[in-house]
Coordinates of C-alpha atoms in Angstrom, one line a residue:
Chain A
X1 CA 58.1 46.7 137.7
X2 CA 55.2 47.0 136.0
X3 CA 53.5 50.8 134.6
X4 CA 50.4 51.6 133.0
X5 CA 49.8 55.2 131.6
X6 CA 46.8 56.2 130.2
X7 CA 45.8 52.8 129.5
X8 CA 42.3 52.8 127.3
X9 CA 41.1 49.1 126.8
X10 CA 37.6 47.9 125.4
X11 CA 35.5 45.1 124.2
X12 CA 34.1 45.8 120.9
X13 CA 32.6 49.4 120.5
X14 CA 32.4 50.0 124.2
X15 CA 35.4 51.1 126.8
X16 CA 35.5 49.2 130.0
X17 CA 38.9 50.7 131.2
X18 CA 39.9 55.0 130.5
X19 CA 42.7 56.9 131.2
X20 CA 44.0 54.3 133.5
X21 CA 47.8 54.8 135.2
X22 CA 49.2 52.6 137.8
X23 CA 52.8 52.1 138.7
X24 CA 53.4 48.6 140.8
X25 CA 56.5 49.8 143.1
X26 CA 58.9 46.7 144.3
X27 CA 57.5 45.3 147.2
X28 CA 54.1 47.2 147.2
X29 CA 51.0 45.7 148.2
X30 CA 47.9 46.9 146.3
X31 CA 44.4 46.3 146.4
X32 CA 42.3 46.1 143.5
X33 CA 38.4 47.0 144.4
X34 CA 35.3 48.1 142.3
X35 CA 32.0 46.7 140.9
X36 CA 31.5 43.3 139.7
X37 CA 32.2 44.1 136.2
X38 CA 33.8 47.1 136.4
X39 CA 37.3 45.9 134.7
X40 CA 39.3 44.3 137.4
X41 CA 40.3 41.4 135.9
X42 CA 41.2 43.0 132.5
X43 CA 43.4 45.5 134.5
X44 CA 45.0 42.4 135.7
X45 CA 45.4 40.6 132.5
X46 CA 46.9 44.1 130.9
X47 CA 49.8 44.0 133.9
X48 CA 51.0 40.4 132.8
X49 CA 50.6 41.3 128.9
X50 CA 47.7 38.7 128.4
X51 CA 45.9 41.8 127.1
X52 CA 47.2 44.6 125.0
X53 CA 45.5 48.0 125.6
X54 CA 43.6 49.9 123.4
X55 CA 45.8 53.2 123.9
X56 CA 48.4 54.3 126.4
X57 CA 51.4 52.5 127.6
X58 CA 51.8 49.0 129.2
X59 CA 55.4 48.5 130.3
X60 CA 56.5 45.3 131.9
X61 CA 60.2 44.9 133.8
X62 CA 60.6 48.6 131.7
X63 CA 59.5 46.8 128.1
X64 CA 56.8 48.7 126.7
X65 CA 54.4 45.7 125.8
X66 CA 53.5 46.8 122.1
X67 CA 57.6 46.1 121.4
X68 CA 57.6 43.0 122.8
X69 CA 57.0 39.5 120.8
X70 CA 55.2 36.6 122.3
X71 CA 58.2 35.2 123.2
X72 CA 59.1 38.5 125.4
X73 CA 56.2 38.3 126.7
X74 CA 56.8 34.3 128.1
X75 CA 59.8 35.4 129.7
X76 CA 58.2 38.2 131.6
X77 CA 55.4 36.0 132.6
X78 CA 57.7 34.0 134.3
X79 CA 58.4 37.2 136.6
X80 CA 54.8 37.3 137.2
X81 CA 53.0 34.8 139.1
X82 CA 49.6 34.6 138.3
X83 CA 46.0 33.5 140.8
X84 CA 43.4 32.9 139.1
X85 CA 39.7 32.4 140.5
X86 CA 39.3 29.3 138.9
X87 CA 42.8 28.3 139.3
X88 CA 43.3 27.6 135.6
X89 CA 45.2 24.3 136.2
X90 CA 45.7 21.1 134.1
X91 CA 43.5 18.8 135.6
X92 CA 45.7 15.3 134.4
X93 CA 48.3 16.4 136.3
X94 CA 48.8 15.9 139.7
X95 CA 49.4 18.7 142.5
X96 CA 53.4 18.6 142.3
X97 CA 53.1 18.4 138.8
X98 CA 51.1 21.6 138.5
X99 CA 52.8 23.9 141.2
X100 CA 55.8 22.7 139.3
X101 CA 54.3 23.6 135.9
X102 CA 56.3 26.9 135.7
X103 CA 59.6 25.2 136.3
X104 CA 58.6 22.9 133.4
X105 CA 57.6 25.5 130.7
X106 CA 60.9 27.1 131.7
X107 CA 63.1 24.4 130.2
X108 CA 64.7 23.3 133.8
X109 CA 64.3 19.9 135.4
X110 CA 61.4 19.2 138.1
X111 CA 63.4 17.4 140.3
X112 CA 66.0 20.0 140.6
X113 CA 63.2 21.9 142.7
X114 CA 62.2 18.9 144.2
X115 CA 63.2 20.0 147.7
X116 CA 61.6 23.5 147.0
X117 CA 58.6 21.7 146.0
X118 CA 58.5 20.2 149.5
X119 CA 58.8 23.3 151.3
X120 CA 56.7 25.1 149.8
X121 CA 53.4 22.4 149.8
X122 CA 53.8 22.5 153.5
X123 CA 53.9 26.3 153.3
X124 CA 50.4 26.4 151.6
X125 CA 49.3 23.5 153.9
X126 CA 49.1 20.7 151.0
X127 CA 52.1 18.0 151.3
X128 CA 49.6 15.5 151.9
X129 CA 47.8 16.2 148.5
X130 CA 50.9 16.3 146.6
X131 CA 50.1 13.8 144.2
X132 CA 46.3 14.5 144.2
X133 CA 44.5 15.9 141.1
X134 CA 43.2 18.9 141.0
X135 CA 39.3 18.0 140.6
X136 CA 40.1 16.2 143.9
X137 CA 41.2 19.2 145.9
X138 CA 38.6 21.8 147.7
X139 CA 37.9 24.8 146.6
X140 CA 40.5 26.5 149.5
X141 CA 43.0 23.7 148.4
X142 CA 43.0 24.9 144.8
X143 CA 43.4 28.3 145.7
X144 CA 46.8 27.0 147.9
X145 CA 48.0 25.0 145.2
X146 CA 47.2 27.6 142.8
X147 CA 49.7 30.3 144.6
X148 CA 52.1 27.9 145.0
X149 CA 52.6 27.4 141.3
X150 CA 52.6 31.5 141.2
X151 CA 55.4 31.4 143.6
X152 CA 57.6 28.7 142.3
X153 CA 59.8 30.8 139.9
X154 CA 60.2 33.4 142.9
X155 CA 58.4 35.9 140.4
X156 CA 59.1 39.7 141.1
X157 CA 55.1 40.3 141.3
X158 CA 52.1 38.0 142.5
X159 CA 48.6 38.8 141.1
X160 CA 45.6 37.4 142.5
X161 CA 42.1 37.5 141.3
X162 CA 39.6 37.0 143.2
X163 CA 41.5 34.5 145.4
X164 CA 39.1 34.2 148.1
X165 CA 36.4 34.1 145.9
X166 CA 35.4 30.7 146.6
X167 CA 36.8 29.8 150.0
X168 CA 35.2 30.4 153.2
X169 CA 35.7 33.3 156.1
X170 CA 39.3 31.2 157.6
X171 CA 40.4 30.0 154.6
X172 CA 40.5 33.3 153.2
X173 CA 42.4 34.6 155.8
X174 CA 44.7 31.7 155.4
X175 CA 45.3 32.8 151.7
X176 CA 45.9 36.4 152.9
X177 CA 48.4 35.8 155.4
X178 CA 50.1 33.7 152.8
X179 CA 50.3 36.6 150.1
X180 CA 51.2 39.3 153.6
X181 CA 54.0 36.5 153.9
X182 CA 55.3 37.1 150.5
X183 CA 55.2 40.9 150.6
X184 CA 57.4 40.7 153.4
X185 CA 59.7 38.8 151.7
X186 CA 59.9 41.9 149.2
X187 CA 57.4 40.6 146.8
X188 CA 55.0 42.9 145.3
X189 CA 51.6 42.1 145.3
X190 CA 48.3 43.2 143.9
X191 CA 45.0 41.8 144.8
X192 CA 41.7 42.1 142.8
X193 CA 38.6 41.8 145.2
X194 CA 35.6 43.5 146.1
X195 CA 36.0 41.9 149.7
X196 CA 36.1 44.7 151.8
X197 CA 36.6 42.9 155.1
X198 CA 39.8 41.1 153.4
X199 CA 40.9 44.4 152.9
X200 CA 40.7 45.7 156.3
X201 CA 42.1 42.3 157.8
X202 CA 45.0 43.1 155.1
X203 CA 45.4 46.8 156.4
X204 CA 45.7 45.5 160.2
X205 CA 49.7 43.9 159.2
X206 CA 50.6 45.3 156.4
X207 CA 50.7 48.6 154.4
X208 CA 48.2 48.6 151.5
X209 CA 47.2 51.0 148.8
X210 CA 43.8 50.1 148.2
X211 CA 42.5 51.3 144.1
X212 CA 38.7 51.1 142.9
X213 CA 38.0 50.9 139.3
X214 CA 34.9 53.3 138.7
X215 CA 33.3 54.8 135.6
X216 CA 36.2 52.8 133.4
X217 CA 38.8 55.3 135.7
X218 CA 41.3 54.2 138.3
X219 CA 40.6 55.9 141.6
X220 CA 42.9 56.0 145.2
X221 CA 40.1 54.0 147.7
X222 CA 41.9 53.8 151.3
X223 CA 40.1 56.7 153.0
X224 CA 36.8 55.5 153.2
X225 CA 38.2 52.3 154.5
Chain B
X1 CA 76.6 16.6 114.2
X2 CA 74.6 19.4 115.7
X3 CA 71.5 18.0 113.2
X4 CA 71.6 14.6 114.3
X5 CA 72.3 15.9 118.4
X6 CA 68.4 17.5 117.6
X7 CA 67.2 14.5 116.3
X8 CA 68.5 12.7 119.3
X9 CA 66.8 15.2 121.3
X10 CA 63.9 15.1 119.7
X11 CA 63.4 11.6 119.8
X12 CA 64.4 10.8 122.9
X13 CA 62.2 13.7 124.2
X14 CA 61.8 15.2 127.9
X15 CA 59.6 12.9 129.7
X16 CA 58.4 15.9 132.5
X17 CA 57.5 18.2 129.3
X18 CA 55.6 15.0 127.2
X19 CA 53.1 14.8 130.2
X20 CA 52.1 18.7 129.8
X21 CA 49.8 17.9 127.0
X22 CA 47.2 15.1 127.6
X23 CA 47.0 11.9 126.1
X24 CA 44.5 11.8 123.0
X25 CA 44.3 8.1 122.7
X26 CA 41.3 8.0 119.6
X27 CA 42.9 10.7 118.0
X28 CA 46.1 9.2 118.6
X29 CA 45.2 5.6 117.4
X30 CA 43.5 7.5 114.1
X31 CA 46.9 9.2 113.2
X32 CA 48.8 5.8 113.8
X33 CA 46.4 3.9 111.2
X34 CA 46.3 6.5 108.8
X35 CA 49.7 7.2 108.4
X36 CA 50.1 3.3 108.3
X37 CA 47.7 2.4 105.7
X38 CA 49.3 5.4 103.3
X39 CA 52.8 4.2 104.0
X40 CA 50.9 0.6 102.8
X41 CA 49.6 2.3 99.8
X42 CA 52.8 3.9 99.2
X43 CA 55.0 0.8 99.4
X44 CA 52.4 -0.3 96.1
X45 CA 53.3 3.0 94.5
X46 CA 57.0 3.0 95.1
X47 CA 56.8 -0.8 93.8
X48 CA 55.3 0.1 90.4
X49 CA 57.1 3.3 89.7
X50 CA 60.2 0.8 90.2
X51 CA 58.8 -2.0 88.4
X52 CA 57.7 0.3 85.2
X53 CA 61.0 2.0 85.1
X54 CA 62.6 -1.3 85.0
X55 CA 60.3 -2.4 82.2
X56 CA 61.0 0.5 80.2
X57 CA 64.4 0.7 80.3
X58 CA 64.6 -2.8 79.3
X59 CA 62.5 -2.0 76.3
X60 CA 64.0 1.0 75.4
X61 CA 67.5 -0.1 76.2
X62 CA 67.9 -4.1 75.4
X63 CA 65.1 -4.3 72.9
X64 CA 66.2 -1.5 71.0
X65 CA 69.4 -3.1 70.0
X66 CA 67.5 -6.5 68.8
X67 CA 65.6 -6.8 65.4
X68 CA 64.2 -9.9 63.4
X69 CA 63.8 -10.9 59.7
X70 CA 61.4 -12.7 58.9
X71 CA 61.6 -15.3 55.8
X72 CA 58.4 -17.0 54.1
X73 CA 59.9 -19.2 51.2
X74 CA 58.7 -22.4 50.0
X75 CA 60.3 -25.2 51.1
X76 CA 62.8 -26.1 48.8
X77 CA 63.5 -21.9 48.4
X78 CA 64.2 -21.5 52.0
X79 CA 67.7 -22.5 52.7
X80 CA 68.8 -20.6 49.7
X81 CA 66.7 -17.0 51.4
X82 CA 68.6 -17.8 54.7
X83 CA 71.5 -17.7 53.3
X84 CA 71.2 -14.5 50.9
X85 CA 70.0 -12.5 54.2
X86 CA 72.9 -13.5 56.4
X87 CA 75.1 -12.3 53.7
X88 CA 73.3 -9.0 53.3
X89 CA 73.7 -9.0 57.0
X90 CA 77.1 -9.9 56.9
X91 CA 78.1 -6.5 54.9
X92 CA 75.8 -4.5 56.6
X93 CA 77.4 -1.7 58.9
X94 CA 76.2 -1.8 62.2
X95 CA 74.8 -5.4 62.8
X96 CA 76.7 -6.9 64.9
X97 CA 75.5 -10.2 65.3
X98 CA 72.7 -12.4 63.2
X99 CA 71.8 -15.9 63.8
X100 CA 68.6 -18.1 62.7
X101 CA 66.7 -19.3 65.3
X102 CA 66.8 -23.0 66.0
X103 CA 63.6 -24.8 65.2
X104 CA 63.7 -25.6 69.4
X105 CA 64.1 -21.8 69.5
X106 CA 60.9 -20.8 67.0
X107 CA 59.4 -23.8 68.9
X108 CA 59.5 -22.2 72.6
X109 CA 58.4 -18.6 71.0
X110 CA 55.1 -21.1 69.2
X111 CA 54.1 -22.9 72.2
X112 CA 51.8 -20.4 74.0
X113 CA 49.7 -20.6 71.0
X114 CA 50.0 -23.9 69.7
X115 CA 50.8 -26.0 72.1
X116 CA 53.7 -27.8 73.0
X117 CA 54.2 -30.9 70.1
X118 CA 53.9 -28.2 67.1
X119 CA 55.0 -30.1 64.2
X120 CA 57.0 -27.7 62.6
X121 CA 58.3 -29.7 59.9
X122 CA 54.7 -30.3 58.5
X123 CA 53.3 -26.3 58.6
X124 CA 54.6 -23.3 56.5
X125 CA 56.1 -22.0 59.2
X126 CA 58.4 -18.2 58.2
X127 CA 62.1 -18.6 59.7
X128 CA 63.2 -16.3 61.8
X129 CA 66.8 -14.4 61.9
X130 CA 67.5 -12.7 65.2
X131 CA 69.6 -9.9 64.3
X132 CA 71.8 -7.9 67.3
X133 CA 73.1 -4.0 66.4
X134 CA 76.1 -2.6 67.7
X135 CA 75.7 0.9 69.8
X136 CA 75.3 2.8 66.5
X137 CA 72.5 0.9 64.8
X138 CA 72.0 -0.1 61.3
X139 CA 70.4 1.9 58.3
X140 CA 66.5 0.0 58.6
X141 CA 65.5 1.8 55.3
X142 CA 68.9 0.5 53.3
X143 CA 68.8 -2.5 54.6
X144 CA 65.0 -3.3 53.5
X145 CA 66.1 -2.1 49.9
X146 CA 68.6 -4.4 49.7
X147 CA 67.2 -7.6 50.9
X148 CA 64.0 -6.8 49.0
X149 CA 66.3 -7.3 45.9
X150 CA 68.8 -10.2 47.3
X151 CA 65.7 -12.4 49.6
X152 CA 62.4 -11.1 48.0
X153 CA 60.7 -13.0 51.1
X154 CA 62.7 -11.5 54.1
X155 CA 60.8 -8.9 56.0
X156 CA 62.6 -6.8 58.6
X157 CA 60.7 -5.5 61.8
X158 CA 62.8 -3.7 63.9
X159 CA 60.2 -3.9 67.0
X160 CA 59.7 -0.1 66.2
X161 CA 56.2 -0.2 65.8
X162 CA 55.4 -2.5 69.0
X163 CA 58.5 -1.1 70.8
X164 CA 57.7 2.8 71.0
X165 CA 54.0 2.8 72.7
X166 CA 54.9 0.7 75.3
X167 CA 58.0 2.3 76.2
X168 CA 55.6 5.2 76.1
X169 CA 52.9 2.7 78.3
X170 CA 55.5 1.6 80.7
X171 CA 56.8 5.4 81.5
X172 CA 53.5 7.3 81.9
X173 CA 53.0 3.6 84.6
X174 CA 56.3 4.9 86.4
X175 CA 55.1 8.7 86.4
X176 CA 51.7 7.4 87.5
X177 CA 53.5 5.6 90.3
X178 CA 55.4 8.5 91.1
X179 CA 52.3 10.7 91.0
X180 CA 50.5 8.4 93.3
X181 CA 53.5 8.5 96.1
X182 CA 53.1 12.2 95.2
X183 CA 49.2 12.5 96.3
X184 CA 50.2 9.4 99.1
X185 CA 52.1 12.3 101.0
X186 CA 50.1 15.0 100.5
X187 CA 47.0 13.1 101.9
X188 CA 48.6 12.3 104.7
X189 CA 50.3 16.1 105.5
X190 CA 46.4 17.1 104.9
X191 CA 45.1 14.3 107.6
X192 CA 48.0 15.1 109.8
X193 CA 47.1 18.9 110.0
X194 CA 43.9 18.2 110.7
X195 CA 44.5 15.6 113.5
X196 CA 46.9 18.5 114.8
X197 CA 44.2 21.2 114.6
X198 CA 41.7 18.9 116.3
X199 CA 44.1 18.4 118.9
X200 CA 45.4 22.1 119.5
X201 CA 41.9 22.6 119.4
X202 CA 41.0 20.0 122.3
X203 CA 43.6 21.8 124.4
X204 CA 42.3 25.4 124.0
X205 CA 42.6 24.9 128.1
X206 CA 46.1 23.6 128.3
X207 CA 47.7 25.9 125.8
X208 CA 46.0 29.0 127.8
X209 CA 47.3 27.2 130.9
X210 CA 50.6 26.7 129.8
X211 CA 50.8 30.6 128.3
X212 CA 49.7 31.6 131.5
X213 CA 52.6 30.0 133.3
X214 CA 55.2 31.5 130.9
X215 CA 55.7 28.8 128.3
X216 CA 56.8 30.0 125.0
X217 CA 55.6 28.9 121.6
X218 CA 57.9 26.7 120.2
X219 CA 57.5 24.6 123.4
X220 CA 53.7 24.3 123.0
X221 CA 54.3 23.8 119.5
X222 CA 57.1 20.9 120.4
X223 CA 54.8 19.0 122.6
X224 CA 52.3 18.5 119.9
X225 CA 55.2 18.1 116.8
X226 CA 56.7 15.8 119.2
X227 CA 54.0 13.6 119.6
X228 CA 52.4 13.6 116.3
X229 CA 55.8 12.9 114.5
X230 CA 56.7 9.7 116.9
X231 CA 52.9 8.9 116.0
X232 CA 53.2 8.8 112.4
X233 CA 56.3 7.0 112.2
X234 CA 54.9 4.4 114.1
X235 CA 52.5 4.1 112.3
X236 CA 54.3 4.6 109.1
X237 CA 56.8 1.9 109.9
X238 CA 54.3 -0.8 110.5
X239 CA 52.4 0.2 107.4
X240 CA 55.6 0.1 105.3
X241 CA 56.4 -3.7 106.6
X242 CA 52.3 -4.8 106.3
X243 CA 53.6 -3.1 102.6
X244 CA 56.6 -5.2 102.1
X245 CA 55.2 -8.4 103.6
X246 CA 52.9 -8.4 101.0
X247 CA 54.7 -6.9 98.0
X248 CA 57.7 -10.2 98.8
X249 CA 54.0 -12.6 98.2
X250 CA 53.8 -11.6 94.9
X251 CA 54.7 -14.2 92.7
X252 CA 58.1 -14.1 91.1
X253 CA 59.2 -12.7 88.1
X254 CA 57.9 -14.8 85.3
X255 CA 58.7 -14.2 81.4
X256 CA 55.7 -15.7 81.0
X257 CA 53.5 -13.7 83.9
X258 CA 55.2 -10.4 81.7
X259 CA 54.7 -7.2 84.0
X260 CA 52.1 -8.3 86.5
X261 CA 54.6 -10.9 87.9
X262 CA 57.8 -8.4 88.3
X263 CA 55.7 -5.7 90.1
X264 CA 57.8 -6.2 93.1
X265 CA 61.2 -4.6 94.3
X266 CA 64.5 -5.9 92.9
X267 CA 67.9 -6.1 94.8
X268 CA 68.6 -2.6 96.4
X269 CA 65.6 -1.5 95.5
X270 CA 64.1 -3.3 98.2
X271 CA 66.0 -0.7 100.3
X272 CA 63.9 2.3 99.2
X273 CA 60.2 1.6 101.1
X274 CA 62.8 2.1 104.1
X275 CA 62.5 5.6 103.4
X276 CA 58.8 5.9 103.3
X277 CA 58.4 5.9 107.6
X278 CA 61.2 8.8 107.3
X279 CA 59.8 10.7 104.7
X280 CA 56.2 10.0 106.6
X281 CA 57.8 11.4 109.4
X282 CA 59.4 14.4 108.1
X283 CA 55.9 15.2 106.1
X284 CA 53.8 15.0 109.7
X285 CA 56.8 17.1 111.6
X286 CA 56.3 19.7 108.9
X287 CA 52.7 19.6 108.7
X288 CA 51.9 19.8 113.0
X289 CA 54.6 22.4 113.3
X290 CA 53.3 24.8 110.7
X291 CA 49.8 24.2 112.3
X292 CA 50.5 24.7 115.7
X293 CA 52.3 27.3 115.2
X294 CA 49.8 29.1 113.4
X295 CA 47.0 28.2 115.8
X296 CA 49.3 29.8 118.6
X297 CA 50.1 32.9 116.7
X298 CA 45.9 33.0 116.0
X299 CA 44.9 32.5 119.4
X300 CA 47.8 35.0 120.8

């Protein structure tokens, strides 16, 4: 699905990410861990080609990212569904409108997903804010709304960064019995977090691979957990 | 067929897709004017290209073919003049026609300056002989020489001297009008490309948003074409009938007004400021495609 091998990437003169390789298996569920900082959400951004590294090898769906116009890159985006932190949502559209956003952008019409739509607002708990705006949801409602728009297109891989982030204790666990939902459903799934207790509560149903980014390299975590 | 079937689409648009990018009303409203008023301006400039080509073709063309001979005889020699230059005229290859004017005639051409109950019996007024060439022209030179010796007091003046500068006045006027409609549309790609920049700019968030979610260029780049093309033809239309409007107030075409009264359009010409919301909206597609596309590529 999607490979990274010996992946260098930096800002400027300095080099946040070294030597990195990863290999996203179908229906693998990774957790991404490490120091506020310490290049989680660049990792991410270099697995959905929103980033090109520095060196190395980013292949998404087998395409080696460096051969792959902007236009490739779209079209395996639309394999990927994306959580932000911060949701990253168009705040004059309503909830529907948003969630179906991907649908959209993908040149097919809303209302043939209509009944999808439906289904899966009450999955994330929001059919009552369907036609809300996004500055009018809470912070756990954004996050719903936000991985229901990652899960529209029925992408191939979910990332989420930093999805709990905002939310409280139960509303976090909400979100991660959501995302255990969709690895069952043979979705692969990567998490970034440094919430350890999410982890654990993660490790409890499902198998996990837990990863730490330290001193710009990628290391195997799970033992110590 | 498969041209127009894009147009269609394009016009008609995708309602779901329009609501992606957020309205921009002031920016909206500023593209709307400005493409009107430069439509406005260019309905001006299209009307005096048209109404100085006219002018010199007609001077070039009709007035070309037309001389007159003047004759300043006494009184009781002046009959006698008349009648030598029609003769000369007569045998002179390449006139085809030549008549004195009537006194009503020399009357009319007097009254501007004079007023209108000239007594022309009582001044020394020079007769005039209109004379008409055929397509090939007459010899000017020859035909001095030999009325010089047959009418001593005929003078020929083939409108040569007058003629030729403003022919010359009347097409630099059309090239100026054409220049004008020239600088019109470039002015208005320029303030087009910047309205689009402002707006790709306002919608750093949305384009981001929209990349994020898998959208390709070319449909960012539609939503924005889309909407600033629609704008400017708007806009353009109403500025080209505001244009017309005002161009059909002119007064009429008046010999005695000369130019400044026939500086509006004339019979199919008035079909041409039809093109101007077109071409407006063909200069503005252009213009907020090549911009937005760059700004993606830029920002990728």
């Amino acid at each position: 699905m999607i490979e990274l091998e010996e992946v260098t990437y930096g800002y400027g003169a300095g080099t946040l990410l070294s030597g990195i390789s990863l290999k996203l298996a179908p229906g693998s569920f990774h957790f991404l861990t490490g120091p506020s900082g310490s290049g989680k959400t660049t990792l991410l951004k270099l697995c959905y080609g929103d980033l090109v590294a520095g060196q190395g090898r980013v292949a998404l769906f087998g395409q080696d990212v460096r051969n792959m116009d902007r236009d490739d890159v779209a079209l395996a985006r639309r394999r990927v569904g994306v959580v932000h932190q911060d949701c990253q949502f168009l705040d004059h559209l309503s909830v529907a409108e948003n969630v179906t956003l991907p649908v959209i952008v993908a040149g097919r019409a809303a209302s043939g997903v209509e009944s999808d739509l439906d289904d899966l607002l009450g999955w994330v708990g929001l059919s009552t804010q369907k036609e809300a705006l996004p500055p009018e949801l809470s912070g756990g409602e954004r996050q719903r709304a936000a991985l229901a728009r990652a899960v529209i297109m029925s992408p191939d891989v979910i990332l989420a960064d930093e999805p709990t982030g905002n939310v409280d204790w139960e509303m976090s666990l909400r979100l991660l019995t959501l995302l255990v939902e969709l690895n069952r459903m043979g979705k692969t799934v990567m998490i970034a977090t440094h919430d350890m207790n999410l982890i654990r509560q993660a490790k409890a149903q499902v198998a996990v691979r837990v990863l730490r980014i330290s001193n710009q390299r990628l290391q195997l975590a799970g033992a110590d957990l | 067929m498969a041209v127009l079937s894009k147009v269609l689409v394009f016009v008609t648009g995708d309602a779901q897709a329009d609501r992606v990018v957020p309205p921009t009303g002031f920016t909206a409203r500023l593209t709307g004017l400005a493409a009107g008023s430069m439509a406005f301006l260019a309905v001006f400039a299209l009307a005096l290209s048209l109404a100085s080509g006219r002018l010199a073709d007609r001077w070039s063309d009709a007035l070309a073919q037309s001389s007159t001979i003047r004759i300043s005889a006494t009184e009781d020699q002046m009959d006698a003049q008349v009648l030598a230059v029609l003769e000369v005229l007569a045998t002179t290859p390449g006139v085809l026609e030549a008549r004195p004017l009537s006194d009503d005639e020399q009357n009319t051409l007097l009254e501007p300056w004079f007023g209108p109950d000239l007594p022309l019996d009582d001044l020394p007024i020079p007769r005039l002989i209109e004379v008409i060439e055929d397509a090939g022209g007459f010899d000017a030179t020859g035909l001095r020489n030999r009325l010089a010796g047959e009418a001593p007091g005929a003078v020929l003046d083939d409108h040569t001297k007058w003629r030729e500068p403003l022919v010359a006045a009347a097409g630099r006027l059309r090239s100026l009008g054409y220049l004008a409609m020239l600088v019109i549309t470039a002015t208005t790609a320029i303030i087009i490309t910047l309205a689009a920049n402002a707006a790709l700019a306002a919608n750093a968030q949305v384009i981001r948003v929209l990349r994020l979610v898998g959208a390709r260029d070319a449909y960012i780049a539609r939503a924005f074409v889309r909407r600033y093309t629609l704008r400017t033809l708007t806009g353009a239309a109403a500025g080209t009938a505001l244009g017309l409007g005002a161009v059909a107030l002119l007064p009429g075409g008046d010999p005695a007004g000369g130019f400044l009264t026939g500086l509006g359009f004339q019979g199919a010409h008035w079909l041409w400021p039809l093109l101007i919301p077109l071409l407006a909206a063909l200069v503005a597609f252009a213009a907020t495609r090549m911009t937005a596309l760059a700004t993606l590529k830029e920002r990728s």
